[in-house]
Amino acid sequence: MINSDSIRLKKIMHNLYKLKKIFLISCFDFLILLFVYGSFLNFTFSSDNIYSFMEIGTKNLGVIDYCYGGRYTIYFFCKLLDFFNFDYFHGQIYSQLFKIFCTEIVVLIATKAFSEVINKEGTGLKLIIINCCVLFAAINVFYVETFIYVTPDWGIGILLAGLTFWAFINKRYILSGVLAFLTVSEYQVFLIVSGILILTFLYLKNKSSFTFYTIKEYSILMIIMFLAAGLNLLLPHILNILGILSNPTRQVSFTQKIDLKFRLMQIFEIFKWILRDSLGMMPNKIIFYFIILLVSFYIVVLLFKKKIVELILFSLHVCVIFFAPFALGLITAGFYMPARVLFPFYYSITALSIIVFSEFTNKYTIFIFGGLIVIFLSVSVWNTKKSSDDHYVSNILDQQYAREIQEKINQYEEETDNKIKIIKIQEWSKREKTWDYREFMKHEYYDTNYNLKLFYDDWAVVPIIEFVSGRKYEMEYMTDNEYKEFFGGKSWGYINLELQVEFINDTAYLAIY
């Protein structure tokens, strides 16, 4: 009886100790996530968001258009928020905190799962190293773009991806399949996140003994992923045939409809850009050297141990997980791979890091590997923080630009007693454009929206002026003759509203710099 009570007490103390470690790790993770993405706890906008908020409204955004594109999860989630009269604009801080919270949940799910599968949850140091590896996925320069779009549905997407992973590794395959469908119906890229995590878990679990049961698990995963993605793609067309929805927007092009060789070259170019500097947001070639170092070490270890079969499996696994983030670019009719689609690339880095760590047993090599991981994570944290700050700074400059325009309008109205009702701008395709406030940015970007001026996109120009002024205006396009009349003989290399705004009656003519 005494021994039984003693054993029970030891188990309770052991579980409490594990909970304490997880709690401390979660607190650390949450604080570092707040540090990195804290800029988004201010009011920030993308051009799409500012248009939606000012022209459509800050409530009731659960529009049926989401279903036309196969994003049913977003639609129903937004309808739920609409039911509670959630204000998407003034509730931005709650949306962003929700996203950070959901990201942290996925980090904890992955940390616990991988620490258990490689039997390294025993010591605090090993758990911390695995957690740092997982943080590569949560804190990376591409993930920033999901915060630029300030609605809370992105948080649901990453949470569903994590829960799909959790359900699968706990052999709840039907639940995993349902969650996978909900995941891809939020945003396609989150299904790739689930796939990378599950594939890596299966590799770590089965790398030493590839059996019939292993093939069965991989087969179940493939069935779940293909059924979830296939149903999501077909359902808009089925609903269209039944007359429930019209004009589905979700379209996929199969490889015979596109130039496969050219598409692969496009993907390869983006892959090179990521390895070079993550589209201008990471130090030159640090990702390339980090990946090469990890892969080289693991290959040497496997060759030294003469594990040829495992080496083949590892090579296949690495190819799959590093190609997966680009899979959407191969099947979609138009080639468009923004940062919000590419962020799973860092999940691949997380996966590779944990696979390599699984081979470390000596405490000195564990310390060395841990140091390497901390260095890379620190670099990623700092550069992701700078990317977040750049977007916030860009928004502040946009608002100041809008205030100066409104001041010119106020001045004209006071001098003439006319009331401006219309703002005319030149069409996007006709005007010379500057993408960003580059001289104020910490990074030299390309192919990202982080520091893209709101004034770059036509549909955001009037909404941002309305936001800072509290006024409502109509936007119209200038004719070519009007532009030549007011601005044809002028030139400028900076914002100069003395030259860039003209007024006639109730109309302001604005030449956007």
C-alpha positions in Angstrom: 0.0 0.0 0.0 2.8 2.4 0.9 4.7 1.5 -2.3 1.5 2.0 -4.3 0.9 5.5 -2.8 4.6 6.3 -3.3 4.5 5.4 -7.0 1.3 7.3 -7.5 2.8 10.4 -5.8 5.9 10.1 -8.0 3.7 10.0 -11.1 1.8 13.1 -9.9 5.0 15.0 -9.2 6.5 14.0 -12.5 3.4 15.2 -14.4 3.4 18.4 -12.4 7.0 18.9 -13.4 6.2 18.3 -17.0 3.3 20.8 -16.8 5.6 23.3 -15.2 8.1 23.0 -18.0 5.4 23.4 -20.7 4.0 26.4 -18.8 7.3 28.1 -18.6 8.0 27.4 -22.3 4.6 28.7 -23.3 5.2 31.9 -21.4 8.5 32.4 -23.1 7.0 31.7 -26.5 4.1 34.0 -26.0 6.4 36.9 -24.9 8.7 36.5 -27.8 5.8 36.3 -30.2 4.4 39.5 -28.7 7.9 41.1 -29.1 8.1 40.1 -32.8 4.6 40.9 -33.9 3.8 43.6 -31.3 3.7 46.3 -34.0 0.4 44.8 -35.2 -1.3 45.5 -31.9 -1.5 49.1 -33.3 -4.0 50.0 -36.0 -2.5 48.8 -39.3 -3.9 48.2 -42.7 -3.4 46.5 -46.0 -5.0 48.2 -49.1 -7.7 45.5 -49.1 -8.5 46.0 -45.4 -8.7 49.8 -45.5 -11.1 49.6 -48.5 -13.2 46.9 -46.8 -13.4 48.9 -43.5 -14.1 52.3 -45.0 -16.3 51.4 -48.1 -18.0 48.2 -47.1 -18.2 48.5 -43.3 -16.4 47.3 -40.2 -19.1 44.7 -39.4 -20.8 41.8 -41.3 -17.9 40.8 -43.5 -19.0 37.2 -43.7 -19.7 37.6 -47.4 -20.8 34.8 -49.7 -17.9 35.5 -52.0 -15.7 33.4 -49.7 -17.8 30.3 -50.6 -17.3 31.0 -54.3 -13.6 30.6 -53.7 -14.0 27.4 -51.6 -13.2 29.2 -48.3 -16.1 27.9 -46.4 -14.4 28.0 -43.0 -13.7 31.7 -43.4 -17.3 32.3 -44.4 -18.9 30.5 -41.4 -16.3 31.9 -38.9 -17.1 35.4 -40.1 -20.8 34.7 -39.9 -20.3 33.6 -36.3 -18.4 36.8 -35.6 -21.2 38.8 -37.3 -23.7 37.1 -35.0 -21.9 38.6 -32.1 -21.6 42.0 -33.9 -17.8 41.9 -33.9 -16.2 45.1 -35.2 -13.3 44.0 -37.4 -11.8 47.5 -37.5 -11.9 48.4 -33.8 -11.3 44.8 -32.8 -8.0 44.6 -34.6 -6.0 44.1 -31.5 -8.2 41.1 -30.5 -7.8 39.6 -34.0 -4.0 39.9 -33.8 -3.8 38.6 -30.2 -6.1 35.7 -31.2 -3.6 34.9 -34.1 -0.6 35.0 -31.7 -2.5 32.8 -29.2 -3.4 30.2 -31.9 0.2 30.2 -33.2 1.4 29.5 -29.7 -1.0 26.6 -29.3 0.4 25.0 -32.5 4.0 25.6 -31.3 3.2 23.7 -28.1 1.4 20.9 -29.9 4.4 20.4 -32.2 7.0 20.8 -29.4 5.3 18.1 -27.3 4.7 15.7 -30.2 8.3 15.9 -31.5 9.9 15.7 -28.1 7.9 12.5 -27.4 8.6 10.8 -30.8 12.3 11.3 -30.5 12.3 10.5 -26.7 13.9 13.9 -25.7 11.3 15.3 -23.4 13.2 14.2 -20.3 15.5 17.1 -19.8 14.6 20.8 -19.8 17.5 21.6 -22.2 16.4 19.1 -24.9 12.8 20.4 -24.7 14.0 24.0 -25.0 16.0 23.1 -28.1 13.1 21.4 -29.8 10.9 24.3 -28.9 13.4 26.7 -30.5 13.4 24.6 -33.6 9.6 24.8 -33.7 9.7 28.6 -33.3 11.5 28.8 -36.7 8.0 28.0 -38.1 6.2 30.5 -35.9 8.7 33.4 -36.2 9.7 34.0 -39.7 9.8 36.9 -42.1 7.1 35.4 -44.4 4.6 34.8 -41.6 4.5 38.5 -41.1 2.2 38.9 -44.1 -0.6 37.0 -42.4 -0.7 39.8 -39.8 -0.9 42.5 -42.5 -4.4 41.2 -43.2 -5.9 42.0 -39.9 -9.1 39.8 -39.8 -9.0 37.0 -37.2 -9.6 34.1 -39.7 -5.8 33.6 -40.2 -5.6 32.5 -36.6 -8.3 29.9 -37.2 -6.3 28.6 -40.2 -3.1 28.0 -38.2 -5.0 26.5 -35.3 -6.9 24.0 -37.6 -3.5 23.0 -39.2 -2.1 22.2 -35.8 -5.3 20.3 -34.7 -5.2 18.3 -38.0 -1.6 17.3 -37.1 -2.6 16.5 -33.5 -5.6 14.3 -34.5 -3.5 12.4 -37.1 -0.6 11.5 -34.8 -3.1 10.3 -32.2 -4.7 8.0 -34.8 -8.0 9.9 -34.9 -8.0 9.7 -38.7 -11.6 10.6 -39.4 -11.3 13.7 -37.2 -8.1 14.5 -38.9 -9.8 14.3 -42.3 -12.6 16.6 -41.2 -10.1 19.1 -39.7 -8.0 18.8 -42.9 -11.1 19.8 -45.0 -11.8 22.7 -42.7 -8.1 23.7 -42.8 -7.9 23.9 -46.6 -11.3 25.6 -46.7 -9.8 28.4 -44.6 -6.7 29.0 -46.8 -5.0 26.3 -48.9 -1.5 26.9 -47.5 -2.4 25.7 -44.0 -3.0 22.2 -45.4 0.7 22.3 -46.4 1.6 23.1 -42.8 -0.3 20.1 -41.6 1.3 17.9 -44.2 4.9 18.9 -43.4 4.3 18.4 -39.6 2.7 15.0 -40.1 5.2 13.7 -42.6 8.1 14.7 -40.3 6.4 13.0 -37.4 6.0 9.8 -39.4 9.6 9.9 -40.6 10.9 10.3 -37.0 8.6 7.5 -35.8 9.5 5.0 -38.6 13.0 5.9 -39.8 14.6 2.9 -38.1 12.0 0.3 -39.2 10.1 0.8 -42.4 7.2 -1.8 -42.2 3.8 -2.5 -43.7 2.2 -0.4 -41.0 4.5 2.5 -42.0 3.1 2.3 -45.6 -0.4 2.1 -44.2 0.1 5.4 -42.2 1.6 7.2 -45.2 -1.3 5.9 -47.3 -3.9 7.2 -44.8 -2.2 10.6 -44.9 -2.3 10.8 -48.7 -5.9 9.8 -48.7 -6.8 12.5 -46.1 -4.9 15.2 -47.9 -6.2 14.4 -51.4 -9.8 14.0 -50.2 -9.7 17.3 -48.3 -8.1 19.2 -51.2 -10.2 17.5 -53.9 -13.5 18.1 -52.1 -12.6 21.7 -51.5 -11.9 22.2 -55.2 -15.0 20.4 -56.4 -17.6 21.6 -54.0 -18.0 25.1 -55.5 -18.7 23.5 -58.9 -21.1 20.9 -57.3 -22.9 23.8 -55.5 -23.0 25.6 -58.8 -24.6 22.7 -60.6 -27.2 22.4 -57.8 -28.0 26.1 -58.2 -26.9 27.0 -54.6 -23.8 29.1 -55.7 -23.0 30.7 -59.0 -19.8 31.6 -60.8 -17.3 29.6 -58.7 -13.9 31.4 -58.5 -11.8 28.4 -57.4 -10.0 27.2 -60.5 -7.1 24.8 -60.9 -4.9 24.2 -63.9 -3.4 20.8 -64.4 0.1 20.5 -65.7 -0.9 19.9 -69.3 -2.6 23.3 -69.4 0.6 25.2 -68.5 4.2 25.1 -69.6 5.5 22.8 -66.9 9.1 23.4 -67.6 8.6 27.2 -67.4 6.6 26.9 -64.2 9.3 24.8 -62.6 11.9 27.4 -63.5 9.7 30.1 -61.9 9.5 28.0 -58.8 13.3 27.4 -58.8 13.9 31.2 -59.1 11.8 31.8 -56.0 13.5 28.9 -54.2 16.9 30.6 -55.0 15.7 34.0 -53.7 14.5 32.4 -50.4 17.9 30.6 -49.9 19.7 33.8 -50.8 17.9 36.2 -48.4 14.2 35.4 -48.0 13.1 38.0 -50.6 15.4 40.6 -49.1 14.5 40.1 -45.4 17.2 37.9 -44.0 21.0 38.2 -44.0 22.7 37.1 -47.2 22.8 33.3 -47.6 22.3 32.5 -43.9 19.4 30.2 -44.7 21.4 28.4 -47.4 24.4 27.8 -45.1 22.1 26.7 -42.3 20.3 24.1 -44.4 23.5 22.8 -46.0 25.1 22.5 -42.5 22.2 20.5 -41.2 21.8 18.2 -44.3 25.6 17.6 -44.5 25.8 16.6 -40.8 22.9 14.2 -41.1 24.2 12.6 -44.2 27.7 12.1 -42.7 26.1 10.5 -39.6 24.0 8.1 -41.7 27.0 7.1 -43.9 29.1 6.6 -40.8 26.4 4.3 -39.3 26.0 2.6 -42.7 22.2 3.4 -42.7 21.8 3.5 -46.4 18.1 2.8 -46.5 17.5 5.6 -43.9 19.7 7.9 -46.0 17.4 7.2 -49.1 14.3 7.9 -47.0 15.8 11.0 -45.5 16.7 12.3 -49.0 13.1 11.7 -50.2 11.7 13.3 -47.1 13.8 16.5 -47.5 12.9 16.8 -51.2 9.1 16.5 -50.4 9.0 18.9 -47.4 11.0 21.5 -49.2 9.0 21.2 -52.4 5.7 21.2 -50.6 5.6 25.0 -50.0 5.7 25.5 -53.7 3.1 22.9 -54.7 0.3 25.5 -55.1 2.4 27.4 -57.6 2.6 24.3 -59.7 -1.1 23.6 -60.1 -2.7 27.0 -60.1 -3.5 28.7 -63.4 -1.8 31.9 -62.5 1.7 31.9 -60.9 1.5 34.0 -57.7 3.4 33.1 -54.6 3.4 35.9 -52.0 5.0 35.6 -48.6 1.7 34.4 -47.0 1.9 31.3 -49.3 5.6 30.7 -48.8 5.7 30.8 -45.0 5.5 27.0 -44.7 9.1 26.9 -46.1 10.2 27.7 -42.5 8.1 24.7 -41.3 10.4 22.7 -43.5 13.4 24.2 -41.8 11.8 23.3 -38.4 11.3 19.8 -39.6 14.9 19.4 -40.8 16.3 20.8 -37.6 14.3 18.4 -35.4 15.3 15.4 -37.6 19.0 16.3 -37.2 18.6 16.9 -33.5 17.2 13.4 -33.1 20.7 12.0 -33.8 22.3 14.0 -31.0 23.0 12.0 -27.8 26.2 13.4 -26.4 25.6 16.4 -24.0 28.5 18.4 -25.5 27.2 18.1 -29.1 23.7 18.9 -27.8 25.1 22.1 -26.3 26.8 23.0 -29.6 23.7 22.2 -31.7 21.6 24.2 -29.2 23.9 27.2 -29.6 23.6 27.0 -33.4 19.8 26.9 -33.1 19.7 29.9 -30.8 21.8 31.9 -33.1 19.6 31.2 -36.1 16.5 31.8 -34.1 17.8 35.1 -32.9 18.6 36.2 -36.4 15.1 35.2 -37.5 13.5 37.0 -34.5 15.3 40.2 -35.2 14.6 40.3 -38.9 11.0 39.3 -38.5 10.6 42.1 -35.9 12.1 44.6 -38.4 9.7 43.4 -41.1 6.8 43.9 -38.8 8.0 47.4 -37.8 8.5 48.3 -41.5 4.8 47.7 -42.2 3.8 49.8 -39.3 6.1 52.6 -40.3 4.8 52.5 -43.8 1.2 52.8 -42.6 2.1 55.8 -40.4 3.7 57.5 -43.4 0.6 56.7 -45.5 -1.6 58.3 -42.8 0.6 61.4 -42.7 0.4 61.7 -46.5 -3.4 61.5 -46.2 -3.5 64.1 -43.5 -1.5 66.5 -45.6 -3.9 66.0 -48.5 -6.9 66.6 -46.2 -5.2 69.8 -45.0 -5.0 71.0 -48.6 -8.7 70.2 -49.0 -9.6 72.0 -45.8 -7.6 75.1 -46.9 -9.3 75.2 -50.3 -12.8 74.8 -48.7 -12.1 77.6 -46.2 -10.9 80.0 -49.0 -13.7 79.3 -51.5 -16.7 78.0 -49.5 -16.8 75.0 -51.9 -17.2 71.5 -50.4 -15.1 68.8 -51.9 -17.1 65.7 -52.7 -15.0 64.0 -55.4 -11.4 63.0 -55.5 -10.0 62.2 -59.0 -6.9 60.2 -59.5 -5.1 58.8 -62.6 -5.7 55.2 -63.4 -3.2 52.7 -61.9 -2.0 51.5 -65.3 -1.3 55.0 -66.5 0.5 56.6 -63.6 4.2 56.3 -62.6 4.3 54.5 -59.3 6.6 54.3 -56.3 6.0 51.1 -54.4 7.2 52.1 -51.0 8.9 54.6 -48.7 12.2 52.9 -49.2 14.4 55.5 -47.5 12.5 54.8 -44.2 12.6 51.0 -44.4 15.0 48.6 -42.6 14.9 46.0 -45.3 15.3 46.0 -49.1 12.2 44.0 -50.1 11.1 42.5 -53.4 7.9 40.6 -54.1 6.3 41.4 -50.8 3.6 43.6 -49.5 5.2 44.6 -46.1 6.1 48.2 -47.0 3.8 48.6 -50.0 2.3 52.0 -49.9 -1.5 52.2 -49.4 -1.4 54.9 -52.0 0.0 52.4 -54.5 -3.4 50.7 -55.0 -6.2 52.8 -56.5 -8.9 51.3 -54.3 -7.1 52.4 -51.1 -6.4 56.0 -51.9 -9.8 57.5 -51.0 -10.4 55.1 -48.0 -7.2 56.2 -46.2 -8.0 59.9 -46.7 -11.5 59.1 -45.3 -10.0 57.3 -42.4 -7.8 60.2 -41.2 -10.4 62.8 -42.0 -13.7 61.2 -40.9 -15.2 62.5 -44.3 -16.7 60.5 -47.2 -15.6 61.1 -50.8 -16.3 59.6 -54.2 -13.4 58.4 -56.2 -13.2 58.9 -59.9 -10.5 58.6 -62.6 -9.1 61.6 -64.4 -9.3 61.6 -68.2 -6.0 61.9 -70.1 -6.8 65.5 -71.0 -7.5 66.4 -67.4 -4.2 65.0 -66.3 -2.3 66.9 -69.0 -4.1 70.1 -68.2 -3.3 70.0 -64.5 0.0 68.1 -64.2 1.4 67.7 -67.7 4.1 70.3 -67.4 5.1 69.6 -63.8 7.8 67.3 -62.4 8.7 66.2 -58.9 10.9 63.7 -57.1 9.1 63.7 -53.7 5.7 64.5 -52.2 4.9 68.1 -53.0 1.2 68.9 -52.7 1.7 72.4 -54.0 2.2 70.7 -57.4 0.2 67.5 -56.9 -3.3 68.7 -55.9 -5.6 71.0 -57.9 -9.2 72.0 -57.2 -12.2 72.8 -59.4 -15.6 73.4 -57.7 -16.4 70.2 -55.7 -13.6 68.1 -57.2 -10.0 67.6 -56.0 -7.5 66.4 -58.7 -4.7 64.4 -57.0 -1.5 63.3 -58.7 -0.2 60.5 -56.5 3.5 60.4 -55.8 
